[in-house]
PDB file of C-alpha atoms in Angstrom:
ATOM      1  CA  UNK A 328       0.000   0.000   0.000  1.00  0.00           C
ATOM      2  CA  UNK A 329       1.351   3.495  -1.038  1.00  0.00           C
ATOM      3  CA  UNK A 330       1.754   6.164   1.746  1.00  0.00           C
ATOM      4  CA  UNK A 331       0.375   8.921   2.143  1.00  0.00           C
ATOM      5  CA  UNK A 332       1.184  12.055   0.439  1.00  0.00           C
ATOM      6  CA  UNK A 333       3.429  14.573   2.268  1.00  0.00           C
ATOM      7  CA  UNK A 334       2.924  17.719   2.715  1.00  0.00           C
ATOM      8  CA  UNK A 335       5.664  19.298   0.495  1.00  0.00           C
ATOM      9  CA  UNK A 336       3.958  16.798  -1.928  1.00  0.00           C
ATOM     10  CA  UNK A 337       0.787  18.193  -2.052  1.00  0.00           C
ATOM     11  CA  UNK A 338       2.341  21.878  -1.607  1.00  0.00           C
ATOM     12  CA  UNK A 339       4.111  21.116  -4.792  1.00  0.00           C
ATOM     13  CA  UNK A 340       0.762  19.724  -6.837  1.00  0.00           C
ATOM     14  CA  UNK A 341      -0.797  22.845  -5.947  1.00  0.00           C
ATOM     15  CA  UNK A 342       2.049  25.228  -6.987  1.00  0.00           C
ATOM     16  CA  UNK A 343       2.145  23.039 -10.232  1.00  0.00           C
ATOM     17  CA  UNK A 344      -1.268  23.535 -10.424  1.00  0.00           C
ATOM     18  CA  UNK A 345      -1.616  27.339 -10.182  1.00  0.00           C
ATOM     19  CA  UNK A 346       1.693  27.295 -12.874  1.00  0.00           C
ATOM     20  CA  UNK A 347      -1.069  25.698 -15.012  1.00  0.00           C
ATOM     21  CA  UNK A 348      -3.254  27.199 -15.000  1.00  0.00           C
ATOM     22  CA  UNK A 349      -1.183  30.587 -15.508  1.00  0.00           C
ATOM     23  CA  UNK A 350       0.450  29.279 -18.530  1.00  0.00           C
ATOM     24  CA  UNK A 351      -3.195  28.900 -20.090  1.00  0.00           C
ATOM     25  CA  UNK A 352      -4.440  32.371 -19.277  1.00  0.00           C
ATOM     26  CA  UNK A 353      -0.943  33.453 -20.877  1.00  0.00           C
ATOM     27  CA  UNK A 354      -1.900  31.068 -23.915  1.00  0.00           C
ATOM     28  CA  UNK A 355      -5.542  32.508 -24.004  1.00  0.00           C
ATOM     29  CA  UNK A 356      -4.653  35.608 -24.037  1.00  0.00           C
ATOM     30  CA  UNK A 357      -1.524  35.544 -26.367  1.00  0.00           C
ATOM     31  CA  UNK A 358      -2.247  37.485 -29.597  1.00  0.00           C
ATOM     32  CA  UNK A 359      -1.267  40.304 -31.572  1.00  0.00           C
ATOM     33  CA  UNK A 360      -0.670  43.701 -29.390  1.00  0.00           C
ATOM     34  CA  UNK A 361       0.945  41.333 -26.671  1.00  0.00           C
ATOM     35  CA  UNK A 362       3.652  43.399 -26.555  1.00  0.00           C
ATOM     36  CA  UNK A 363       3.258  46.888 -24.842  1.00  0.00           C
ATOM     37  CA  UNK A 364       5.311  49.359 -25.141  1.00  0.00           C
ATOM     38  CA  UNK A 365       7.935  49.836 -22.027  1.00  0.00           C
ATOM     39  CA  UNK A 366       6.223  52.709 -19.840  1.00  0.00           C
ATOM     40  CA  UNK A 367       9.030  55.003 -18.401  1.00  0.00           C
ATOM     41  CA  UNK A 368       6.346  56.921 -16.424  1.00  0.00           C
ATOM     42  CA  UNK A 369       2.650  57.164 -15.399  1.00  0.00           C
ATOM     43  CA  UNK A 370       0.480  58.294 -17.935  1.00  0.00           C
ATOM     44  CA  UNK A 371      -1.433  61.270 -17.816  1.00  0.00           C
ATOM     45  CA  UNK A 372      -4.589  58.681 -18.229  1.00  0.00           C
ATOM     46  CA  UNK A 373      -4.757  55.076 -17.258  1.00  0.00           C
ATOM     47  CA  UNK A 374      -6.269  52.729 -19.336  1.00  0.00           C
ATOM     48  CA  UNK A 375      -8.759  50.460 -18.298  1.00  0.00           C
ATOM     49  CA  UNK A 376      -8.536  47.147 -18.258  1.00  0.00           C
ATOM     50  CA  UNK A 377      -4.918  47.381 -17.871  1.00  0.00           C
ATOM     51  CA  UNK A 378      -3.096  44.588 -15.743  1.00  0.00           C
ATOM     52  CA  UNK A 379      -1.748  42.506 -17.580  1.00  0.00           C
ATOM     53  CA  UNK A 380      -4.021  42.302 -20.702  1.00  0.00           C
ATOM     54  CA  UNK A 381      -5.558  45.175 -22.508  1.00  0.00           C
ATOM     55  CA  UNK A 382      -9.303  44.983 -23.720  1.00  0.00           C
ATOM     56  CA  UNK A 383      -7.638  44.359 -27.626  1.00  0.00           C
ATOM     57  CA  UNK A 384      -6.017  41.476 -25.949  1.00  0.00           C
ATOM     58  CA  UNK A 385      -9.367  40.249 -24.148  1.00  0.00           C
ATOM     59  CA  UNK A 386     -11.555  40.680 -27.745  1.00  0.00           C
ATOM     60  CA  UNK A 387      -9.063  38.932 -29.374  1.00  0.00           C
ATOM     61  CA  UNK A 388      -8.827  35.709 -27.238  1.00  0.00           C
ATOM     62  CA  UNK A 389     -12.568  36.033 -26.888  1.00  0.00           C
ATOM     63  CA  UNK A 390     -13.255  35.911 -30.872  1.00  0.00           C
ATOM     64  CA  UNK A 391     -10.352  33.187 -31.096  1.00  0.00           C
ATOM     65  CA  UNK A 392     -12.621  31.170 -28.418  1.00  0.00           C
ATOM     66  CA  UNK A 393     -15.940  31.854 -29.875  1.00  0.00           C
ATOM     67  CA  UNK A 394     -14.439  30.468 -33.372  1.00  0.00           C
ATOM     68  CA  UNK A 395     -13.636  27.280 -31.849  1.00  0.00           C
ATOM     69  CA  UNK A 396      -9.373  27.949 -32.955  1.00  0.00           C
ATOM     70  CA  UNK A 397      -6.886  26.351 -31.456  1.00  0.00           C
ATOM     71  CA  UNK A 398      -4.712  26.757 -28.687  1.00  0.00           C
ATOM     72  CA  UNK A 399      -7.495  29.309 -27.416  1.00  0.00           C
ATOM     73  CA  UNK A 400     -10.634  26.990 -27.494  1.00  0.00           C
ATOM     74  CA  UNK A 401      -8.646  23.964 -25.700  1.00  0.00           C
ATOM     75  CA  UNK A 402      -6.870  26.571 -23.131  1.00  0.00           C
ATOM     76  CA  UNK A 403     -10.460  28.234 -22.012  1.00  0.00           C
ATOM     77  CA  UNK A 404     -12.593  24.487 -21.780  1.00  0.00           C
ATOM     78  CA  UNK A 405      -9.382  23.814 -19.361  1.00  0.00           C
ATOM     79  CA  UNK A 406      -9.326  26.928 -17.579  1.00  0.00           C
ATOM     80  CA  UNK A 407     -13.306  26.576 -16.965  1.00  0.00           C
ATOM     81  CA  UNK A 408     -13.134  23.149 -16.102  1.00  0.00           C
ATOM     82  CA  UNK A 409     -10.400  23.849 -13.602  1.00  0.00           C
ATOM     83  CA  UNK A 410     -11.141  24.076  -9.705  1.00  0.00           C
ATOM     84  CA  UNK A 411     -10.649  28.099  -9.812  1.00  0.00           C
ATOM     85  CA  UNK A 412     -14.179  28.513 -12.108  1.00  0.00           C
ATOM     86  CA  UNK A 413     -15.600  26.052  -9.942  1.00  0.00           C
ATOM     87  CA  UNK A 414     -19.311  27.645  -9.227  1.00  0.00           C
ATOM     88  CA  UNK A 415     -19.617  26.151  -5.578  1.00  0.00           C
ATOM     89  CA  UNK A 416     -16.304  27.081  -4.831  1.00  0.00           C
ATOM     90  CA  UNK A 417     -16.261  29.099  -1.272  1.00  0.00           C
ATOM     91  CA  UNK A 418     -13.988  32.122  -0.166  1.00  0.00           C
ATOM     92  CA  UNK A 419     -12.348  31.432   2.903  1.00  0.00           C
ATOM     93  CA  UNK A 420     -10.786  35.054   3.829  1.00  0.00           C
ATOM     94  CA  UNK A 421      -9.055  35.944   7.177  1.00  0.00           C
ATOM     95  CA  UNK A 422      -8.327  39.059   8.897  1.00  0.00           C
ATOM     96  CA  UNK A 423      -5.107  38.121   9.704  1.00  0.00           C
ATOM     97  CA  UNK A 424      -3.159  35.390   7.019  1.00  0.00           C
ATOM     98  CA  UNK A 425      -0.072  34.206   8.387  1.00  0.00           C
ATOM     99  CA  UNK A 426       3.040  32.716   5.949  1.00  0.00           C
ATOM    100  CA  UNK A 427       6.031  31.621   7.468  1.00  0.00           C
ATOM    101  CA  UNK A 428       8.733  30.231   5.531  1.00  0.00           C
ATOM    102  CA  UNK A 429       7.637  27.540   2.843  1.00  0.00           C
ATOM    103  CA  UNK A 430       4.032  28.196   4.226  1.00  0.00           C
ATOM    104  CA  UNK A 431       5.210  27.042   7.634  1.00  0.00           C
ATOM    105  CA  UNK A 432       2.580  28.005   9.637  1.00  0.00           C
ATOM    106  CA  UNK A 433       0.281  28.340   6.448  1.00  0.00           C
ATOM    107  CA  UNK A 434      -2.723  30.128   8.107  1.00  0.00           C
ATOM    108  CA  UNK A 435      -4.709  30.976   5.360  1.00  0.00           C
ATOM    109  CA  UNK A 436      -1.587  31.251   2.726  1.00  0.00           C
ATOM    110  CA  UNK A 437      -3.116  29.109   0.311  1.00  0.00           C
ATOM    111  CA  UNK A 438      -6.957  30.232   0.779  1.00  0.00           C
ATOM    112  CA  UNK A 439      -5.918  33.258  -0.531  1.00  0.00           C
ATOM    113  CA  UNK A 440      -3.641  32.634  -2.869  1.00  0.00           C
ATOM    114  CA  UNK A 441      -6.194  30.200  -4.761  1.00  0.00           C
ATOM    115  CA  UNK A 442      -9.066  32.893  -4.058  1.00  0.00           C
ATOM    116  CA  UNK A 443      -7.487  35.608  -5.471  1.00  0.00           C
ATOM    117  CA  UNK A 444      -6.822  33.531  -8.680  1.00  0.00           C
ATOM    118  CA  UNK A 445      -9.857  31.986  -8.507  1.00  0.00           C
ATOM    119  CA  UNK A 446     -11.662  35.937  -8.831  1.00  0.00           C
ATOM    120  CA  UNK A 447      -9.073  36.620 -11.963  1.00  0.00           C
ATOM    121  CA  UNK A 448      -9.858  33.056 -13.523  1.00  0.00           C
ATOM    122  CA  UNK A 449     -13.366  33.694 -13.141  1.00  0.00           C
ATOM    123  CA  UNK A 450     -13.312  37.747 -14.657  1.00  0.00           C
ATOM    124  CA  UNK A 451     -11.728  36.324 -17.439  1.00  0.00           C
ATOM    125  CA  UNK A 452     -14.413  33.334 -17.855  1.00  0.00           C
ATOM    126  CA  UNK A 453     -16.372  36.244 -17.881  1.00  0.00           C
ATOM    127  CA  UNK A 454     -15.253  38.494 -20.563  1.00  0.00           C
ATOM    128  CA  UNK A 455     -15.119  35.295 -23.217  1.00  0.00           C
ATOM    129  CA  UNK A 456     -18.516  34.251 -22.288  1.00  0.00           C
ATOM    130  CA  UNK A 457     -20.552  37.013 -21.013  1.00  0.00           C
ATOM    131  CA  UNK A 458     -22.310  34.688 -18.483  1.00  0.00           C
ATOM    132  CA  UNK A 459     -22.842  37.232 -15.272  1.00  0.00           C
ATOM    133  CA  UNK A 460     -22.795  34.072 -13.195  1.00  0.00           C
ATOM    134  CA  UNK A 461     -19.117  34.519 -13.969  1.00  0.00           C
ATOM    135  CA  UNK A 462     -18.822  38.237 -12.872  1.00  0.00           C
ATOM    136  CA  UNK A 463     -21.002  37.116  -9.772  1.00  0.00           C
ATOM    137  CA  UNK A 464     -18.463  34.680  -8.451  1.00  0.00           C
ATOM    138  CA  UNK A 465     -15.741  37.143  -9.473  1.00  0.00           C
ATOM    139  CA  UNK A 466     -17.564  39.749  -7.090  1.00  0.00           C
ATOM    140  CA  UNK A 467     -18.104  37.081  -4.551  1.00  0.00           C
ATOM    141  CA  UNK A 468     -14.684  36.523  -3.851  1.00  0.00           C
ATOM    142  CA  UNK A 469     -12.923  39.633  -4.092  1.00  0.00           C
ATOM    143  CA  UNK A 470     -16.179  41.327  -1.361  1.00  0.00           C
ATOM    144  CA  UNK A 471     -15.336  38.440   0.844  1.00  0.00           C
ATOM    145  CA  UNK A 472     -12.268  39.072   1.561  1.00  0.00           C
ATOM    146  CA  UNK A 473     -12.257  43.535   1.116  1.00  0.00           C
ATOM    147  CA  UNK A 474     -14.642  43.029   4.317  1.00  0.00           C
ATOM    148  CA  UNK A 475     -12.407  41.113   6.465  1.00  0.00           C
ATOM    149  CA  UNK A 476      -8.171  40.786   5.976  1.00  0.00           C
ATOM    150  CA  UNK A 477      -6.281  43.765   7.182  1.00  0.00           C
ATOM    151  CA  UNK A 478      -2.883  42.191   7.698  1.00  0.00           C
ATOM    152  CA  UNK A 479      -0.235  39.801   6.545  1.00  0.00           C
ATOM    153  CA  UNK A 480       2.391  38.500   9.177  1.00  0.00           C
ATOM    154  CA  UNK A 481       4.989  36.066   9.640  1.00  0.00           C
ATOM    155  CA  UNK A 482       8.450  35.656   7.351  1.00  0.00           C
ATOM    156  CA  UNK A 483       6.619  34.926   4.293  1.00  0.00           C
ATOM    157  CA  UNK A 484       4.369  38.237   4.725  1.00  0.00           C
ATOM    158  CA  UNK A 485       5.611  39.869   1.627  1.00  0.00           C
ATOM    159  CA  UNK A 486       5.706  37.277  -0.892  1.00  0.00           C
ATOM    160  CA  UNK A 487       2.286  36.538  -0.205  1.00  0.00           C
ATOM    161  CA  UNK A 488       1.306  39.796  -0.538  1.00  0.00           C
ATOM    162  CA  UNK A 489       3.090  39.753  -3.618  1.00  0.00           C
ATOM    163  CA  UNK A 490       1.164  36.531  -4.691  1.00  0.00           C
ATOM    164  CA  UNK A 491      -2.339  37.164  -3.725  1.00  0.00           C
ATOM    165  CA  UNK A 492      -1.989  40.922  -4.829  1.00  0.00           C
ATOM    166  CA  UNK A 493      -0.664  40.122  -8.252  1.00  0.00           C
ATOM    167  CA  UNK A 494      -3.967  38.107  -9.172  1.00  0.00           C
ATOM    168  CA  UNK A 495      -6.154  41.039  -7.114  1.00  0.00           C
ATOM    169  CA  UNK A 496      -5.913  43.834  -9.400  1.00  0.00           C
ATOM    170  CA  UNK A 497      -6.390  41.524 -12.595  1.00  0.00           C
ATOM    171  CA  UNK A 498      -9.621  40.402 -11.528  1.00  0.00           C
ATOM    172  CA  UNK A 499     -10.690  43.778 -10.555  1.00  0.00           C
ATOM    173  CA  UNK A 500      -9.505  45.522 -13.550  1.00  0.00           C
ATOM    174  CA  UNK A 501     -12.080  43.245 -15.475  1.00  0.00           C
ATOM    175  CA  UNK A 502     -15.246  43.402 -13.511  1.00  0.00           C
ATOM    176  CA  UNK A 503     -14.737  46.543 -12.987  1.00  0.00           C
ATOM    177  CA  UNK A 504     -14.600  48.237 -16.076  1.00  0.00           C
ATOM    178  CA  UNK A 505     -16.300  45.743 -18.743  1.00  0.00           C
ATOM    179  CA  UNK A 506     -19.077  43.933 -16.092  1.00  0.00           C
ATOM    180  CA  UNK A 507     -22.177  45.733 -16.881  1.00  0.00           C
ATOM    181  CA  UNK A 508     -23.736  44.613 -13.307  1.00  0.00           C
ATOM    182  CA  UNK A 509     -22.835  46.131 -10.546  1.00  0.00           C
ATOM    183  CA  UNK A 510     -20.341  46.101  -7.925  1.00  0.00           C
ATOM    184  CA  UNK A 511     -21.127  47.994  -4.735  1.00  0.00           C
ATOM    185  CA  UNK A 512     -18.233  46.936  -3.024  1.00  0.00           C
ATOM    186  CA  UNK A 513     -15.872  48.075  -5.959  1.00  0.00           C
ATOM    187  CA  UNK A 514     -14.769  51.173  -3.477  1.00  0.00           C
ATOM    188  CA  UNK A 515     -14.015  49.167  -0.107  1.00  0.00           C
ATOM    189  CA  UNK A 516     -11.817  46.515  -2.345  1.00  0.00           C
ATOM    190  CA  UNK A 517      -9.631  49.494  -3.720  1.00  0.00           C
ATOM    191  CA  UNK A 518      -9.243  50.384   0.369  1.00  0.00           C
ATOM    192  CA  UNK A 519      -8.305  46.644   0.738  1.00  0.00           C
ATOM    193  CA  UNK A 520      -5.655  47.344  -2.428  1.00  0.00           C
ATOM    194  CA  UNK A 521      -4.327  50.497  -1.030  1.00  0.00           C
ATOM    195  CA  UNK A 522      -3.705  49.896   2.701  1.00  0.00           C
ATOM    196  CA  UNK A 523      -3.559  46.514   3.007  1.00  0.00           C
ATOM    197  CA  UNK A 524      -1.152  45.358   0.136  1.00  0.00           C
ATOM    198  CA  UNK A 525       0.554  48.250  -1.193  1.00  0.00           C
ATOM    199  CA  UNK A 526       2.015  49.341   2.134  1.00  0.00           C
ATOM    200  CA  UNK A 527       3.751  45.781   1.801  1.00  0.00           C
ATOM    201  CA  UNK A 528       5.305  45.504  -1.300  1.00  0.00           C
ATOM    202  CA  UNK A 529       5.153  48.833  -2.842  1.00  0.00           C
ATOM    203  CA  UNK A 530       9.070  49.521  -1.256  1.00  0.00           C
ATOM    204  CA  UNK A 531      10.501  45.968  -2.874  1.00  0.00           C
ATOM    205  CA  UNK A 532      12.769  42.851  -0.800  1.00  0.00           C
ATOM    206  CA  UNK A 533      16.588  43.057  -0.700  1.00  0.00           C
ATOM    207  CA  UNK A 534      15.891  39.154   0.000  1.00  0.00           C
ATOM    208  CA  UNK A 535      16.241  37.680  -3.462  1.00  0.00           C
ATOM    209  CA  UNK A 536      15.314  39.075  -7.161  1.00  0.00           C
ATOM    210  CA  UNK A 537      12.047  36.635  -7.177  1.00  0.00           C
ATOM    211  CA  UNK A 538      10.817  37.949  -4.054  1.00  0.00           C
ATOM    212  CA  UNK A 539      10.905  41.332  -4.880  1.00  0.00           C
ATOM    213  CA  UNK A 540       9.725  40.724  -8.732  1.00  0.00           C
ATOM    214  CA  UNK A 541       6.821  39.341  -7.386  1.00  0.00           C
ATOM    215  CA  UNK A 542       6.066  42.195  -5.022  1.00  0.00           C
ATOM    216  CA  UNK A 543       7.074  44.723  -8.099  1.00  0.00           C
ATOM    217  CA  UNK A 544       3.907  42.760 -10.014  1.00  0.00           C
ATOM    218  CA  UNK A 545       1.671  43.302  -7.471  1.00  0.00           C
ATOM    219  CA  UNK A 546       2.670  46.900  -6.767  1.00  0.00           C
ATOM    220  CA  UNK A 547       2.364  47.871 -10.524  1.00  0.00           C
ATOM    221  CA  UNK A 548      -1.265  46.275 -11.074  1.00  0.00           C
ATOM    222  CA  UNK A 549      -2.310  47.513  -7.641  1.00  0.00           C
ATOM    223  CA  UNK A 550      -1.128  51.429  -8.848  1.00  0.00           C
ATOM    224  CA  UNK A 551      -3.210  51.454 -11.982  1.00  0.00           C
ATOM    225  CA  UNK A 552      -6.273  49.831 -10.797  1.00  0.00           C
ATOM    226  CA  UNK A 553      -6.096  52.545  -8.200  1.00  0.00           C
ATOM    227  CA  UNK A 554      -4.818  55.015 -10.440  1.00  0.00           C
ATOM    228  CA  UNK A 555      -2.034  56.087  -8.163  1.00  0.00           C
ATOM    229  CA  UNK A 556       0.724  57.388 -11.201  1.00  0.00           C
ATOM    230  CA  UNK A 557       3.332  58.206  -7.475  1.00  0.00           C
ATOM    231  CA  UNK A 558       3.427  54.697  -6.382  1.00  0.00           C
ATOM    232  CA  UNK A 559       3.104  53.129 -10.585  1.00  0.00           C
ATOM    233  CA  UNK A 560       6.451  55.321 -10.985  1.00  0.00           C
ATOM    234  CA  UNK A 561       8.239  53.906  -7.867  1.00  0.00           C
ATOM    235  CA  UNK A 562       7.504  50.586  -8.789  1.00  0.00           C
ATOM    236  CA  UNK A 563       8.537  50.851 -12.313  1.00  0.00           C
ATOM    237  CA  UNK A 564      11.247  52.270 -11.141  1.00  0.00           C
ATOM    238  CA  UNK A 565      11.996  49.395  -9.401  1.00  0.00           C
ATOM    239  CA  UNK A 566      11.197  46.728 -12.021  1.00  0.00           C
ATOM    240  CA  UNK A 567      13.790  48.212 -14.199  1.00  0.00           C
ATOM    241  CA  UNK A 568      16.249  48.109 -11.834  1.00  0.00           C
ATOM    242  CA  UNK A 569      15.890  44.363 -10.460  1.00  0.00           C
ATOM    243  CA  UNK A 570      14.981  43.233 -14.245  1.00  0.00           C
ATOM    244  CA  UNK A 571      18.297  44.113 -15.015  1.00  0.00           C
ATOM    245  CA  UNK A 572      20.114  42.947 -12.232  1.00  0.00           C
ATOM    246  CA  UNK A 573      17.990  39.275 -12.490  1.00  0.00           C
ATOM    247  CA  UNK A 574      18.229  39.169 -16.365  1.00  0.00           C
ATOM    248  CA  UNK A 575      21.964  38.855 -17.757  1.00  0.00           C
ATOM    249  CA  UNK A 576      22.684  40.327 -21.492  1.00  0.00           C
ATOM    250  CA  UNK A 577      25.504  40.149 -23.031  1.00  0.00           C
ATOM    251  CA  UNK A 578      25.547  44.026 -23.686  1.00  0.00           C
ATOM    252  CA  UNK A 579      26.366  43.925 -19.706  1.00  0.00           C
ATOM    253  CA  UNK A 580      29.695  43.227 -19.693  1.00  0.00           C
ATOM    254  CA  UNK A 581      32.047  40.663 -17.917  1.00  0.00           C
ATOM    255  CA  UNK A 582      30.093  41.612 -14.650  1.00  0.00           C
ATOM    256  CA  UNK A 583      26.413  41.059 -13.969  1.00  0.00           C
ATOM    257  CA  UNK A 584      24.560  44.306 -12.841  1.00  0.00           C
ATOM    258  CA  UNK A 585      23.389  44.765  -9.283  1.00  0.00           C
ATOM    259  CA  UNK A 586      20.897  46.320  -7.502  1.00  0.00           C
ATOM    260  CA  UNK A 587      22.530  49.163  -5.916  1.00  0.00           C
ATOM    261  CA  UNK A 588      20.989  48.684  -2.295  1.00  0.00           C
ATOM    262  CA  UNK A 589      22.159  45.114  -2.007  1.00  0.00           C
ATOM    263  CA  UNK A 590      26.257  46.283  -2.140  1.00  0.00           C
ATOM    264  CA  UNK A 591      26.811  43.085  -4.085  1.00  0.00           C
ATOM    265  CA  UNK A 592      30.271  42.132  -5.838  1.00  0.00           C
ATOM    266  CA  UNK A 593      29.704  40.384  -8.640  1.00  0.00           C
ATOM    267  CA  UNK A 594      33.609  39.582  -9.307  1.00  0.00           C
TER     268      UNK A 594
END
């Protein structure tokens, strides 16, 4: 008789999972305009939707979808039939989540990590299918937890930010400015965005480049959905300095670049 799982075991299904099902919202969505270009500063006027995709990019994978082509079709049947569109599926928010290292005490890590990607999977199920029940579940999960977390602790605390606050502001971006229901909520879920998550990762990690990538995401897509050009310039800012430093081109040099604050020697 096989043993049971472990738990690093079933940690790792799940972060295989989520890797998934993010490589076929990035297949969805793939199409021409994919490319933006590079944004050295605010601009005088956001555009909305705009985390991540643009609504070009969302018409696009929706009339791809809607013609049955291929990868499109086979990448949306698997991101509806996956446990984030799930109808029945339950928020489980927290008013406190608490990520040590690995998840190690993992009080309410995962919950909403798998929420918040449930609320984007589910915006963009609606947007290819205009079925409100869609939007509703969206709404669902991102009210549930606007009305109760108002911290992150523990040694994990900013990746986790990073993690749940990257898929936040893609979800909202959607429902917010293509649902044609309504969202009465929409204002205390921007507080949630702006003093809950931005405080802690809008000023980066000196831990390690994917930390404070991660945390750069989330800070970017949390600035335009709230429109905040100040904090969207610091954490481009920031991007372009890590990106550089975690990316090695030739055009560098002998010597990989650093980021200044870390006092690194690369020799």
């Amino acid at each position: 008789m096989s043993s049971a799982p472990t738990h690093r075991h079933r940690r790792s299904r799940a972060a295989l999972l989520a890797t998934v099902t993010a490589a076929l919202v990035g297949t969805l969505l793939a199409g021409p305009g994919a490319t933006a270009p590079r944004a050295d500063a605010a601009p005088a006027a956001f555009t909305h939707p705009g985390v991540t995709v643009s609504r070009g990019q969302l018409d696009f994978a929706r009339a791809k979808v809607e013609a049955g082509a291929q990868l499109w079709k086979g990448a949306f049947d698997r991101m509806t039939a996956s446990r984030y569109a799930d109808p029945n599926r339950t928020p489980k928010p927290r008013a406190v989540v608490e990520c040590g290292s690995y998840s190690n005490p993992n009080h309410g890590c995962t919950d909403e990590r798998e929420d918040a990607i449930a609320a984007y999977t589910n915006a963009l199920a609606w947007y290819i299918t205009r079925d409100e029940r869609y939007a509703r579940k969206s709404i669902e999960l991102m009210d549930a937890w606007s009305a109760v977390i108002r911290d992150h602790t523990n040694s994990n605390a900013p990746l986790q930010t990073g993690w749940a606050g990257s898929s936040w502001p893609k979800a909202a971006e959607i429902i917010k400015y293509t649902y044609t229901g309504t969202w009465a909520n929409s204002g205390r879920f921007a507080t949630m965005l702006r003093d809950v998550y931005l405080p802690e990762v809008i000023n980066g990690s000196n831990s390690n480049g994917n930390w404070e990538l991660t945390m750069t995401e989330a800070a970017v897509g949390i600035s335009v959905f709230l429109e905040d050009r100040a904090s969207y310039d610091r954490a481009m800012a920031r991007f372009r300095t890590r990106t550089a430093a975690y990316v090695y081109l030739e055009s560098d040099g002998d010597l990989p670049k650093t980021v200044p604050s870390q006092h690194l020697d690369t020799r």
